[in-house]
Coordinates of C-alpha atoms in Angstrom, one line a residue:
X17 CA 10.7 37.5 58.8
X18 CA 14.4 38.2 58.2
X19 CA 15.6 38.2 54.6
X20 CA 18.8 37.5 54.0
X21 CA 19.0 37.3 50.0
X22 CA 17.4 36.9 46.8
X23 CA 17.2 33.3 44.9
X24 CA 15.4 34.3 41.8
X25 CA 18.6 34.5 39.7
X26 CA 19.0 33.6 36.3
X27 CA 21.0 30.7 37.0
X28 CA 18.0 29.6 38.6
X29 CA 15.9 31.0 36.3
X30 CA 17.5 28.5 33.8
X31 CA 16.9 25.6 36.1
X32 CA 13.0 26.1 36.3
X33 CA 12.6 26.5 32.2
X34 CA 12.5 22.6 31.2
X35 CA 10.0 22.9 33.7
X36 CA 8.1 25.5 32.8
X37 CA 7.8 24.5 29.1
X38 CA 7.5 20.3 29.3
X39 CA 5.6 18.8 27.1
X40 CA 3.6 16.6 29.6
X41 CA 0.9 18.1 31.7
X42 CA 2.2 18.0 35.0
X43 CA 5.9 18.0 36.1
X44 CA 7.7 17.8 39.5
X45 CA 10.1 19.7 40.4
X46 CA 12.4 19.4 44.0
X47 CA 14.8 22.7 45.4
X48 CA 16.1 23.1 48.7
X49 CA 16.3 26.7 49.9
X50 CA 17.7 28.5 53.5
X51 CA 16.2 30.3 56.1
X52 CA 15.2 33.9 54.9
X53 CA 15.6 33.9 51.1
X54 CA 13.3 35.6 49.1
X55 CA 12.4 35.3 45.6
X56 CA 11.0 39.0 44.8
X57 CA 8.0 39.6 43.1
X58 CA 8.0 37.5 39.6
X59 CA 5.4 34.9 37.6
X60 CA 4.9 31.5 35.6
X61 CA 3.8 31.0 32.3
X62 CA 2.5 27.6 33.9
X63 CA 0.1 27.0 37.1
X64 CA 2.0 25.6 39.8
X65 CA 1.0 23.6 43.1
X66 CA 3.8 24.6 45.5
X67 CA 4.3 22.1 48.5
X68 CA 7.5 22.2 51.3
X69 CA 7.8 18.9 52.5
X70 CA 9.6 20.7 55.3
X71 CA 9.6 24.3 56.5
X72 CA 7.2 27.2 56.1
X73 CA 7.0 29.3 53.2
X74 CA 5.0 32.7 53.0
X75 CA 3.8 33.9 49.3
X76 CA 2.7 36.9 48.8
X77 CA 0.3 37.7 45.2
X78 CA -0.5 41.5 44.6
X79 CA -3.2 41.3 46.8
X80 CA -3.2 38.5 49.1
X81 CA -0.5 37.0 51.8
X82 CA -0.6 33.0 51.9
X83 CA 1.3 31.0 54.7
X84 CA 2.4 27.4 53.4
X85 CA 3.2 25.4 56.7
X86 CA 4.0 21.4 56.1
X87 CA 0.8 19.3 55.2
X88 CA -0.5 22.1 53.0
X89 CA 0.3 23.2 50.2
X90 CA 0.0 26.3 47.6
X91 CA -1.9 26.3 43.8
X92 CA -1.2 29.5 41.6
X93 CA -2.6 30.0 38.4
X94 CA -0.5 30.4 35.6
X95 CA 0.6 34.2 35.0
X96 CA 0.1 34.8 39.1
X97 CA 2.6 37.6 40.1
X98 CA 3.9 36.4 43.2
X99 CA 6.8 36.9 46.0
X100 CA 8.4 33.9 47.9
X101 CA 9.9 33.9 51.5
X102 CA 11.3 31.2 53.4
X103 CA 10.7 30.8 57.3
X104 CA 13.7 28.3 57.9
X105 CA 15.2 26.2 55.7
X106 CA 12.9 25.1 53.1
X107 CA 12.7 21.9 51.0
X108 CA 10.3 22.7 48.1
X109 CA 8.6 19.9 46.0
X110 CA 6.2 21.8 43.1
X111 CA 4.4 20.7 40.4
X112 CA 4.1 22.5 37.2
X113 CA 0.8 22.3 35.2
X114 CA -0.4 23.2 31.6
X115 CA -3.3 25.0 31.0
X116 CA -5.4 22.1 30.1
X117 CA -4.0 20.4 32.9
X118 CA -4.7 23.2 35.4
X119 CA -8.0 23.8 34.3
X120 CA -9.0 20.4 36.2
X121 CA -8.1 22.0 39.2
X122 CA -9.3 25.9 39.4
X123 CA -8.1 28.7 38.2
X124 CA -8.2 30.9 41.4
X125 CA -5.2 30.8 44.4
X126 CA -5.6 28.4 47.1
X127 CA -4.1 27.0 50.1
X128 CA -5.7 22.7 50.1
X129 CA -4.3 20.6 52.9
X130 CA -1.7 18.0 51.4
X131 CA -3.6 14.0 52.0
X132 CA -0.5 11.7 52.7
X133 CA -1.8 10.3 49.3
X134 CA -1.4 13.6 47.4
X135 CA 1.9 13.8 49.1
X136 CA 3.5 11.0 48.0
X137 CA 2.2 11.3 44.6
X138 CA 4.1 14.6 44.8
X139 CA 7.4 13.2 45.9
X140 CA 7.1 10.6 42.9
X141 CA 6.1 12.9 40.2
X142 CA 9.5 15.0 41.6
X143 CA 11.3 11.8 40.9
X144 CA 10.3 11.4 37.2
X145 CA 12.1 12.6 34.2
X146 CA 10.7 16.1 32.6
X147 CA 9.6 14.1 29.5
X148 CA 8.2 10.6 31.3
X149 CA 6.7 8.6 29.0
X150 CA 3.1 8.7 28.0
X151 CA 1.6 5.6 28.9
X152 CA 3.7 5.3 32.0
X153 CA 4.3 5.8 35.6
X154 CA 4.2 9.3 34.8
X155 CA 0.9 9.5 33.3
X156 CA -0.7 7.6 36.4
X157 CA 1.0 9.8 39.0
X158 CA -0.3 13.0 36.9
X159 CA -3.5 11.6 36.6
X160 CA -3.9 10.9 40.6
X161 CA -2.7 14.4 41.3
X162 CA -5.1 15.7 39.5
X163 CA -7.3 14.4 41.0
X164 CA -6.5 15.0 44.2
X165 CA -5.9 18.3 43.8
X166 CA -9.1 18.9 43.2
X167 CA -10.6 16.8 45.8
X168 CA -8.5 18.8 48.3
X169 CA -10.0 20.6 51.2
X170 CA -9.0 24.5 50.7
X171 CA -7.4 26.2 54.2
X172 CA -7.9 29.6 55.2
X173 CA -4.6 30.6 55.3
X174 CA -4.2 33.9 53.1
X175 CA -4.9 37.2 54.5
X176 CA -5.5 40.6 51.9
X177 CA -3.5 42.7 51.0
X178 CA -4.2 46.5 50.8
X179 CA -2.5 48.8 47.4
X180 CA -3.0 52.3 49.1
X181 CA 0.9 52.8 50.3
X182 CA -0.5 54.7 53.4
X183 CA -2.2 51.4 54.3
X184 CA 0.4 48.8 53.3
X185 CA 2.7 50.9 55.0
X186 CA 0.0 49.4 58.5
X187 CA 0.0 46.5 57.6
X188 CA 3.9 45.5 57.0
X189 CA 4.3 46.9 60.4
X190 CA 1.8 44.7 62.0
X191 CA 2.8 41.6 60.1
X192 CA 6.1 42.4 61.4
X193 CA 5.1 42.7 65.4
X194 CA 1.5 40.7 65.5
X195 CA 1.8 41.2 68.9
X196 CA 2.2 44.7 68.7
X197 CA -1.5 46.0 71.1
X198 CA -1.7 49.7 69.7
X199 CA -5.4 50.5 68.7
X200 CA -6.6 52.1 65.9
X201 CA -5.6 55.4 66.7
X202 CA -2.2 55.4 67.2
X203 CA -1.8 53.4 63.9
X204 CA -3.5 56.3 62.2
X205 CA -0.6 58.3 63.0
X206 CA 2.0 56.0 61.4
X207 CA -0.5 56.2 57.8
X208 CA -0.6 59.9 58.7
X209 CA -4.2 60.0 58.5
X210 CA -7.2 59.9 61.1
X211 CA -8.1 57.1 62.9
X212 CA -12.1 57.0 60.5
X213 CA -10.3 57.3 57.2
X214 CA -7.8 54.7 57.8
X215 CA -10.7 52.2 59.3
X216 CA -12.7 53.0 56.5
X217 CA -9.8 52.3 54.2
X218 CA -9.4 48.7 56.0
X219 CA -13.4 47.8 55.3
X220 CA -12.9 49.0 51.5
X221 CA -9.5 47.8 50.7
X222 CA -9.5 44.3 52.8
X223 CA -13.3 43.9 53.7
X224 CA -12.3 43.6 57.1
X225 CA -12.1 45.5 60.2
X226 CA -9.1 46.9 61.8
X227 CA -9.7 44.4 64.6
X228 CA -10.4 41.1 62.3
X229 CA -7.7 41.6 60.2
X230 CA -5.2 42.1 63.0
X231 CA -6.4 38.9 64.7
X232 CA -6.9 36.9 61.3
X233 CA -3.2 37.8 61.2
X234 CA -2.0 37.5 65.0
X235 CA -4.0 33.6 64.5
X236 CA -2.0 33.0 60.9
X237 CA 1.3 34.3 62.4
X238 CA 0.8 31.8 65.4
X239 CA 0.2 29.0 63.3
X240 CA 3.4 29.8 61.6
X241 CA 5.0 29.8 64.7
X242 CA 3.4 26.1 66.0
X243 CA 4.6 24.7 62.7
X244 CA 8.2 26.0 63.9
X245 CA 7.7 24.1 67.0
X246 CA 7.0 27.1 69.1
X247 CA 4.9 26.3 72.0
X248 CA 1.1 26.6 72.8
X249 CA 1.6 29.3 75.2
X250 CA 4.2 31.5 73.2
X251 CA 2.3 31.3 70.3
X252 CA -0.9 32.3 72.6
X253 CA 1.5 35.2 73.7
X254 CA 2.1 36.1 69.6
X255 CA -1.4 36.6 69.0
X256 CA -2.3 38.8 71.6
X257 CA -4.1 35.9 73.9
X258 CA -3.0 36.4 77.5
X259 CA -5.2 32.9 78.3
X260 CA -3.9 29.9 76.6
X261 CA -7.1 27.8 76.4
X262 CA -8.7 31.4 75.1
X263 CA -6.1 31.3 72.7
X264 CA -6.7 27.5 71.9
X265 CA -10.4 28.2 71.3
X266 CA -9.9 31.0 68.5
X267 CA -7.4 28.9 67.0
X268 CA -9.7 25.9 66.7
X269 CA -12.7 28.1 65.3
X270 CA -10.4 29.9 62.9
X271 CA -8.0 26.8 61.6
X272 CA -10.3 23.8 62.4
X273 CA -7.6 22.4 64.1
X274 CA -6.1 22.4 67.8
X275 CA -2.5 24.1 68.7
X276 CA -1.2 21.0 69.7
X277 CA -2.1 19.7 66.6
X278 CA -0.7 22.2 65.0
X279 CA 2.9 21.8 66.1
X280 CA 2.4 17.9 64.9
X281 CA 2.6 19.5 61.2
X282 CA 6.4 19.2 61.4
X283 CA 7.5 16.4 59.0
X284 CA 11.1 15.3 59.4
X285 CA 13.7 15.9 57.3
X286 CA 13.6 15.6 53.5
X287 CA 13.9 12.7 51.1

């Protein structure tokens, strides 16, 4: 993904505090971002459930890599050090939750698909005022998403990320070119280090193989790219399926869902 900027500034910073420090438990709040920004790696003192009623958005935590196409969305617990990057423009709708309030939901990431209930409870909450009233609209929409939040189905859309530098060094390049078909080997050479230590290093650091993480994240990357309106057989091409219906298969085992499918997850523009 090409970054083009930063959008964590302090003007912005200043925009997100009401939000972060409400006194009701969950709040909405609505940004619209280009193509390519990217927040750097900062935190919440509140748990958030990050949704983009168009666009893709990646997140990256200290240890795990989350794609956020449409129809899903993204729940951090409070304190989560995390990194923000936007695949096309994005229009982000996010809910920010109290501790009490969070507790309802987990307290560990996850990607849950977004019902077209929990969605527009989202876009409402977005539309109240920081301080609704108690007993109000407000209250019910908080309640509901809750509730739905919890009930939600998590995705497996995250991939783990290595700290040794010599393999994070690997994996940025292959996140970079999915496609890319070296083996083992040769990518040994660019961690300077032999081809057993660094697929050891891949079973200890991200409890999978060389092979399953590279295809975990040749699939991810492809479904990314459906969500952009790419087609079936390009994004087959992306993660290293010379057969389409081959492809099609994988993607259906791994996703649950069909490419076609997929490439429906494109809402149209935002409210």
């Amino acid at each position: 993904m090409k970054i083009s900027g930063q959008f964590l500034s302090p003007t912005r910073q200043a925009e997100i505090e009401p939000f972060e420090t409400a006194q009701r438990p969950v709040v909405g709040f609505s940004c619209n971002y280009e193509s390519g920004l990217w927040s750097g790696f900062h935190s919440h003192p509140r748990a958030q459930l990050m949704y983009a009623v168009s666009g893709v958005m990646r997140v990256d935590t200290l240890d795990t890599s989350y794609v956020v196409p449409p129809t899903t969305a993204l729940f951090l617990p409070a304190g989560a050090q995390h990194a923000m990057g936007m695949d096309g423009p994005v229009a982000l709708r996010e809910l920010f939750l109290t501790e009490d309030a969070a507790g309802r939901v987990g307290n560990m990431p996850k990607v849950i698909a977004v019902s077209g209930l929990l969605r527009e409870v989202i876009l409402a909450a977005c539309a109240e005022p920081v301080d609704w009233e108690p007993q109000g609209r407000g209250h019910h929409l908080a309640e509901l998403a809750l509730d739905e939040i919890a009930r939600a189905t998590p995705l497996p859309l995250s991939l783990p990320l290595p700290r040794d530098p010599r393999l994070r060094k690997v994996i940025e390049a292959l996140r970079e070119r999915p496609h890319d078909t070296r083996g083992i080997e040769a990518w040994s050479e660019v961690a300077n280090t032999s081809a057993r230590t660094l697929a050891r290093m891949f079973r200890s650091e991200l409890g999978l193989s060389f092979r399953q993480w590279r295809q975990q994240t040749r699939l991810t990357e492809a479904l990314r790219a459906l969500t952009l309106g790419t087609s079936p057989a390009r994004a087959a091409a992306i993660a290293g399926f010379e057969s389409t219906p081959a492809f099609g298969a994988a993607f259906r085992a791994h996703f649950g869902i069909t490419p076609g499918q997929a490439r429906k997850l494109q809402p149209g523009a935002a409210p």
